[in-house]
CSV table of C-alpha atoms in Angstrom, one decimal:
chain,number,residue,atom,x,y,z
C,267,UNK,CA,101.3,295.6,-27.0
C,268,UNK,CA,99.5,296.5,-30.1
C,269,UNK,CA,97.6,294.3,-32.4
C,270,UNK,CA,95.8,294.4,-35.8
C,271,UNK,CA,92.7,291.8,-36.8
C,272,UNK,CA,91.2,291.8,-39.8
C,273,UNK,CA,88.9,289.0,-39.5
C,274,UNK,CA,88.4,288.9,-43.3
C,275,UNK,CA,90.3,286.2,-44.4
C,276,UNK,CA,89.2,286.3,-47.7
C,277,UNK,CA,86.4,288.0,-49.8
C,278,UNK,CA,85.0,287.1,-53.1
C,279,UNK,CA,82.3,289.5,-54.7
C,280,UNK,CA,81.2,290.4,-58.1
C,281,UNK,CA,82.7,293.2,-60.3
C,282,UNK,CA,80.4,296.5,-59.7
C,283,UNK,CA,80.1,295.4,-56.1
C,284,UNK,CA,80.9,297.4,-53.0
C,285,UNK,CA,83.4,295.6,-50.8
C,286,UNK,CA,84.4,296.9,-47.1
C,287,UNK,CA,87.5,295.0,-45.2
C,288,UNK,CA,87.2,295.5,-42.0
C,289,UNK,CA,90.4,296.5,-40.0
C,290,UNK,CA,90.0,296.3,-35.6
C,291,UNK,CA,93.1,297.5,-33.9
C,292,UNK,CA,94.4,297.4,-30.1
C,293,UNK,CA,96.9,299.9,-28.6
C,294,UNK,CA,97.8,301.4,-25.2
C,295,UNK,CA,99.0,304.6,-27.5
C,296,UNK,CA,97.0,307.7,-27.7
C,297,UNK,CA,98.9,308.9,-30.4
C,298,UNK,CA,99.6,306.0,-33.6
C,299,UNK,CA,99.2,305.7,-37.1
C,300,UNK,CA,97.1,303.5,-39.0
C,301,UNK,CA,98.1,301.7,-42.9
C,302,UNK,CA,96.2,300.3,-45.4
C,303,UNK,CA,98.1,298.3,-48.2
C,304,UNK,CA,97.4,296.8,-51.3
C,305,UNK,CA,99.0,293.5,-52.7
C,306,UNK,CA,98.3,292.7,-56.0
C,307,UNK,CA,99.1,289.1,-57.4
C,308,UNK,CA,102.5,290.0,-59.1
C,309,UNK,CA,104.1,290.3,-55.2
C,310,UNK,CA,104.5,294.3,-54.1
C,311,UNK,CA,103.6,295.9,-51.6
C,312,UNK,CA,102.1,299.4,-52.1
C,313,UNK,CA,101.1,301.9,-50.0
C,314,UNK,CA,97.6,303.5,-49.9
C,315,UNK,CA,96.7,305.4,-47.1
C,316,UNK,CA,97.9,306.5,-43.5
C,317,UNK,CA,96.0,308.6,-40.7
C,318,UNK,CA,97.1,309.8,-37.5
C,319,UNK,CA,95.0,308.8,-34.3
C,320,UNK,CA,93.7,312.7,-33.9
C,321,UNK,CA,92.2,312.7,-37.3
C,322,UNK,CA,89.0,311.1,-37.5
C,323,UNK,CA,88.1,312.4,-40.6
C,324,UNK,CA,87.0,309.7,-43.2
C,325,UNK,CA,88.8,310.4,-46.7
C,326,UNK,CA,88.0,309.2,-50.4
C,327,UNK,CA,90.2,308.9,-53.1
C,328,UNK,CA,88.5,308.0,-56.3
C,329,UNK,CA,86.5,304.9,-55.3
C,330,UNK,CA,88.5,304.0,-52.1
C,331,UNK,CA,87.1,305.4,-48.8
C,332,UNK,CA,88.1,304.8,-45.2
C,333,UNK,CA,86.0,305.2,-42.2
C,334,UNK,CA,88.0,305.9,-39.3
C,335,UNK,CA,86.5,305.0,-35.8
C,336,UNK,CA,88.5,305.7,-32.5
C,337,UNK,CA,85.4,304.6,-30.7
C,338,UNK,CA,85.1,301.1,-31.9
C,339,UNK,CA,89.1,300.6,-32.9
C,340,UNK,CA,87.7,300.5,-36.7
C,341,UNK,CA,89.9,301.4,-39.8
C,342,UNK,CA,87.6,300.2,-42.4
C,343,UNK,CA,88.3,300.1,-46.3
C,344,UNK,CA,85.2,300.5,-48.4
C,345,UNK,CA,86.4,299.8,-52.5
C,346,UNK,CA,83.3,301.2,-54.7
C,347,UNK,CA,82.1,299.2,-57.6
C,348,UNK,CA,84.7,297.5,-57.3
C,349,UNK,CA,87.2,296.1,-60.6
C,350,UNK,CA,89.1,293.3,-61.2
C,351,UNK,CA,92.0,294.9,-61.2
C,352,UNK,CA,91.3,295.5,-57.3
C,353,UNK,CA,92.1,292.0,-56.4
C,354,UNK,CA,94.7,291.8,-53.9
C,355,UNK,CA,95.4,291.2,-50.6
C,356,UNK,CA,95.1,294.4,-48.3
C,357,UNK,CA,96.9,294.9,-45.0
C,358,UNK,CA,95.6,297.1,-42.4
C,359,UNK,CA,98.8,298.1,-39.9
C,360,UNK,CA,99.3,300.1,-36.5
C,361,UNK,CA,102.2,302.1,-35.4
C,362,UNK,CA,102.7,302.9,-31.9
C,363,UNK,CA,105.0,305.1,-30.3
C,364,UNK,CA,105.5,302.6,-27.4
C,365,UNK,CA,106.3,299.7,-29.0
C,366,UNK,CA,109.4,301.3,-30.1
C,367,UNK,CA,107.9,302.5,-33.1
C,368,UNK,CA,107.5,299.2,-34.8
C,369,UNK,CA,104.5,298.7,-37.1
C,370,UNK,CA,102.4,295.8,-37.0
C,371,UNK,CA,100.3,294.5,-39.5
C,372,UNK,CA,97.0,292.5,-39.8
C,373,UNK,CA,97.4,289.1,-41.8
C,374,UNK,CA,95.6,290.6,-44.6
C,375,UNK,CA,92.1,290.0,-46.4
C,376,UNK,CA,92.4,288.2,-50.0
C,377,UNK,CA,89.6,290.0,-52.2
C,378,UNK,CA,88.9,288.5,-55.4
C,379,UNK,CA,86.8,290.0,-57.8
C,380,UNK,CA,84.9,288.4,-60.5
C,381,UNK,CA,84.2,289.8,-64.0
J,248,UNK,CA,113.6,305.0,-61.6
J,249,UNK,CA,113.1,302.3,-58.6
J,250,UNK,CA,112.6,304.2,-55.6
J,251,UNK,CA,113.8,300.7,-53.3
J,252,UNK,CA,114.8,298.3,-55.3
J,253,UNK,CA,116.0,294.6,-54.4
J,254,UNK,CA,118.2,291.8,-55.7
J,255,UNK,CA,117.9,288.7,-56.2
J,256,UNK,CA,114.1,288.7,-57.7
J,257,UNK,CA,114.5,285.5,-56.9
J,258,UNK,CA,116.8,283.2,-55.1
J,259,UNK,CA,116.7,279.3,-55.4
J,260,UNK,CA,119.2,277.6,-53.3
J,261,UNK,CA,120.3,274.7,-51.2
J,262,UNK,CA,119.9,273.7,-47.3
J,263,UNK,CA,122.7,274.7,-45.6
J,264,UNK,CA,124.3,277.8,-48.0
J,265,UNK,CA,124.9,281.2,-47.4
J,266,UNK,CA,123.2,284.1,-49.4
J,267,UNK,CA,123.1,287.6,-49.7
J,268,UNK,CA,119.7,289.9,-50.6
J,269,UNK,CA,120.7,293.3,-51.4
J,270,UNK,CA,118.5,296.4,-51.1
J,271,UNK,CA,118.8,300.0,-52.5
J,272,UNK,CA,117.0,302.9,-52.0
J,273,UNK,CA,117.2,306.4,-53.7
J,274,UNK,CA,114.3,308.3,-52.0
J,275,UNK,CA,116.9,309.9,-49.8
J,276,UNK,CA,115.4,308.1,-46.5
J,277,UNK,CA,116.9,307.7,-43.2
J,278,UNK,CA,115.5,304.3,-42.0
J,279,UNK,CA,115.3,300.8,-43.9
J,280,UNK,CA,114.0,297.6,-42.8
J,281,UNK,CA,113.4,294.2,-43.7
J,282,UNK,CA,110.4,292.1,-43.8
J,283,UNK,CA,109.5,288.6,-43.7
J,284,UNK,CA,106.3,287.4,-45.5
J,285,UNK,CA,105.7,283.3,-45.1
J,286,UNK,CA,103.2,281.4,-47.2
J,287,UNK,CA,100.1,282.8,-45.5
J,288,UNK,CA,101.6,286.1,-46.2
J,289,UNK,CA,101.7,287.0,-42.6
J,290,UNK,CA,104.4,290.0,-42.8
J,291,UNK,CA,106.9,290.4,-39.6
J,292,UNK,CA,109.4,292.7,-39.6
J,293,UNK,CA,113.1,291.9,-38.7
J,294,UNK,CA,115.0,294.7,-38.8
J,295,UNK,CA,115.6,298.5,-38.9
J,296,UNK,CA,118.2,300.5,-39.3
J,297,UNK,CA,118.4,304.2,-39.1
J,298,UNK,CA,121.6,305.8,-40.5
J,299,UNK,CA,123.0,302.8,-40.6
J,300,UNK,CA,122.4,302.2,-36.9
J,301,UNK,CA,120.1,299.0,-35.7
J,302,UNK,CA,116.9,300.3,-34.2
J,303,UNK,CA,114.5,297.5,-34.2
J,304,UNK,CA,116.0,293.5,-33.9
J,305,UNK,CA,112.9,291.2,-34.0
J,306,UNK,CA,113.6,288.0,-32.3
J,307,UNK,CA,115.1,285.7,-35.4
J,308,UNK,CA,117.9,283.8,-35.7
J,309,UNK,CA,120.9,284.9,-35.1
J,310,UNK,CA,121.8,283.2,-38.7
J,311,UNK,CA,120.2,286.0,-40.4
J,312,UNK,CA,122.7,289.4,-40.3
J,313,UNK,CA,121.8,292.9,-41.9
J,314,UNK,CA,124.6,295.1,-42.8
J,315,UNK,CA,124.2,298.9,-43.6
J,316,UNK,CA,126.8,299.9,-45.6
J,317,UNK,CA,125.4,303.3,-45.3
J,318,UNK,CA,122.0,304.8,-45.1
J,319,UNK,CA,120.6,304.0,-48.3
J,320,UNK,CA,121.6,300.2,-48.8
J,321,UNK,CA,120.8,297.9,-46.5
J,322,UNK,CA,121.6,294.0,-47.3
J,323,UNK,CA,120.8,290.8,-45.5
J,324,UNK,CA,123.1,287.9,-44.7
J,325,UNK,CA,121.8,284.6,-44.2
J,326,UNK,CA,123.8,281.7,-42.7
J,327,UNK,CA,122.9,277.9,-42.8
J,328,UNK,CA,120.0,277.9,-44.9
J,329,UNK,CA,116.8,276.2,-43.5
J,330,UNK,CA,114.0,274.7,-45.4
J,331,UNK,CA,112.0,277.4,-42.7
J,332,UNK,CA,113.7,280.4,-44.4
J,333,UNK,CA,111.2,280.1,-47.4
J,334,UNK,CA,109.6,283.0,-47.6
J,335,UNK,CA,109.3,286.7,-49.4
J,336,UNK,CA,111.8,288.8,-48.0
J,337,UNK,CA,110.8,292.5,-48.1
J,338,UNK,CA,113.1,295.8,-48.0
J,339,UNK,CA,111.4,299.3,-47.0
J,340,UNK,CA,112.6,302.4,-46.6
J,341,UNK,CA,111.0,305.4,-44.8
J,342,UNK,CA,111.7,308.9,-44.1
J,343,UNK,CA,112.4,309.5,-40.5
J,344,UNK,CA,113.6,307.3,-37.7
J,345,UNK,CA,111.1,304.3,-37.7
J,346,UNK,CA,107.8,303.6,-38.9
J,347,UNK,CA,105.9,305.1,-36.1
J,348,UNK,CA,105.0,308.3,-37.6
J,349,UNK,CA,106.6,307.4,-41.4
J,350,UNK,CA,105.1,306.1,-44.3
J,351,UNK,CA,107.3,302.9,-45.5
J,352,UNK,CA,107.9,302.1,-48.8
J,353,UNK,CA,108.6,298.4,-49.7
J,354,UNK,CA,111.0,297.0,-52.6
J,355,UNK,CA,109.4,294.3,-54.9
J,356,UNK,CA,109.9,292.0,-52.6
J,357,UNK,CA,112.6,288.8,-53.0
J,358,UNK,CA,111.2,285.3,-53.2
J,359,UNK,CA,113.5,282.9,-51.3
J,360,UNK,CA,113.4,278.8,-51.7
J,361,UNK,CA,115.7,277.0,-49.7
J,362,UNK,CA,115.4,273.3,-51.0
């Protein structure tokens, strides 16, 4: 079985802020993928980052970062001074290769930020 | 341009009627699916098809039917509306067989109201 928490439900902060959502993941796989996903008000779903269980590297793109951690189960999402145009809801998923390849995603963390 | 594109944007109907949701994709991928997202925007998936063959069949009524015309449509069938079916449906596509390993990319999602 393979779950996704992201004990975030929701996350208000200020424009300018740093914001981390937090993503903890279980899986009897040693080799799976991890997601992060952005939702933005007006409904889609678009894709932001994947990484592959053997690459622990963390990666920044402009002001998003990830911090991957095999050790504690931990695909964090760190959003430098964050925007209002950030404000979404983000899902953190897992693919495993036992659980016939299905993905499965957190139930997302609303962020909200304020001008 | 739409790389997957859905139809209806929205759909309004009554308890107890049949409807259609198409999806398209042009990205040239092997495997579609379809998501459910209820009013917590929990997202499930429900199906997947690979080549037009079912791969994944999440446990959901058996009132809700996909039907792959071939590889790059893949359109769901609901019987019997219930006021339950109320949701975002979702279409993704991805490039291999499933999304272990495959990035998925989602359609702009249909908004279902069963009244």
């Amino acid at each position: 079985a393979q779950k996704v928490t992201q004990a975030q439900t929701e996350i208000s902060v200020v424009e300018k802020e740093d914001v981390t959502l937090d993503c903890v993941y279980e899986t009897r796989d040693t080799t799976y993928y991890l997601f992060w996903y952005k939702q933005p008000p007006s409904g889609e779903l678009v894709f932001l980052i994947r990484r592959n269980s053997f690459d622990e590297q963390n990666e920044i793109s402009g002001r998003y970062s990830w911090n991957f951690q095999k050790s504690t189960s931990s695909f964090n999402f760190t959003i430098t001074a964050s925007q209002v145009v950030d404000s979404a809801v983000y899902f953190c998923a897992l693919s495993g290769r036992t659980n016939a390849g299905k993905s499965t995603f957190g139930d997302g963390t609303t962020l909200t930020v304020k001008p | 341009d739409t790389a997957v594109s859905q139809t209806p944007k929205y759909l309004v109907t009554q308890m107890g009627n049949d409807k259609s949701i198409k999806c398209e994709q042009n990205l040239g991928h092997d495997t579609m699916y379809w998501y459910k997202q209820d009013s917590k925007k929990f997202l499930k998936i429900m199906f997947s098809y690979n080549n037009k063959e079912l791969i994944i069949n999440e446990t959901v009524p058996n009132r809700f039917s996909p039907k792959s015309p071939d590889k790059a449509h893949l359109n769901l069938h609901i019987n019997s509306l219930e006021l339950g079916d109320s949701a975002v449906y979702f279409c993704a596509s991805s490039q291999g067989r499933g999304p272990f390993t495959d990035t998925q990319y989602f359609g702009p999602g249909t908004r279902l109201t069963v009244l």
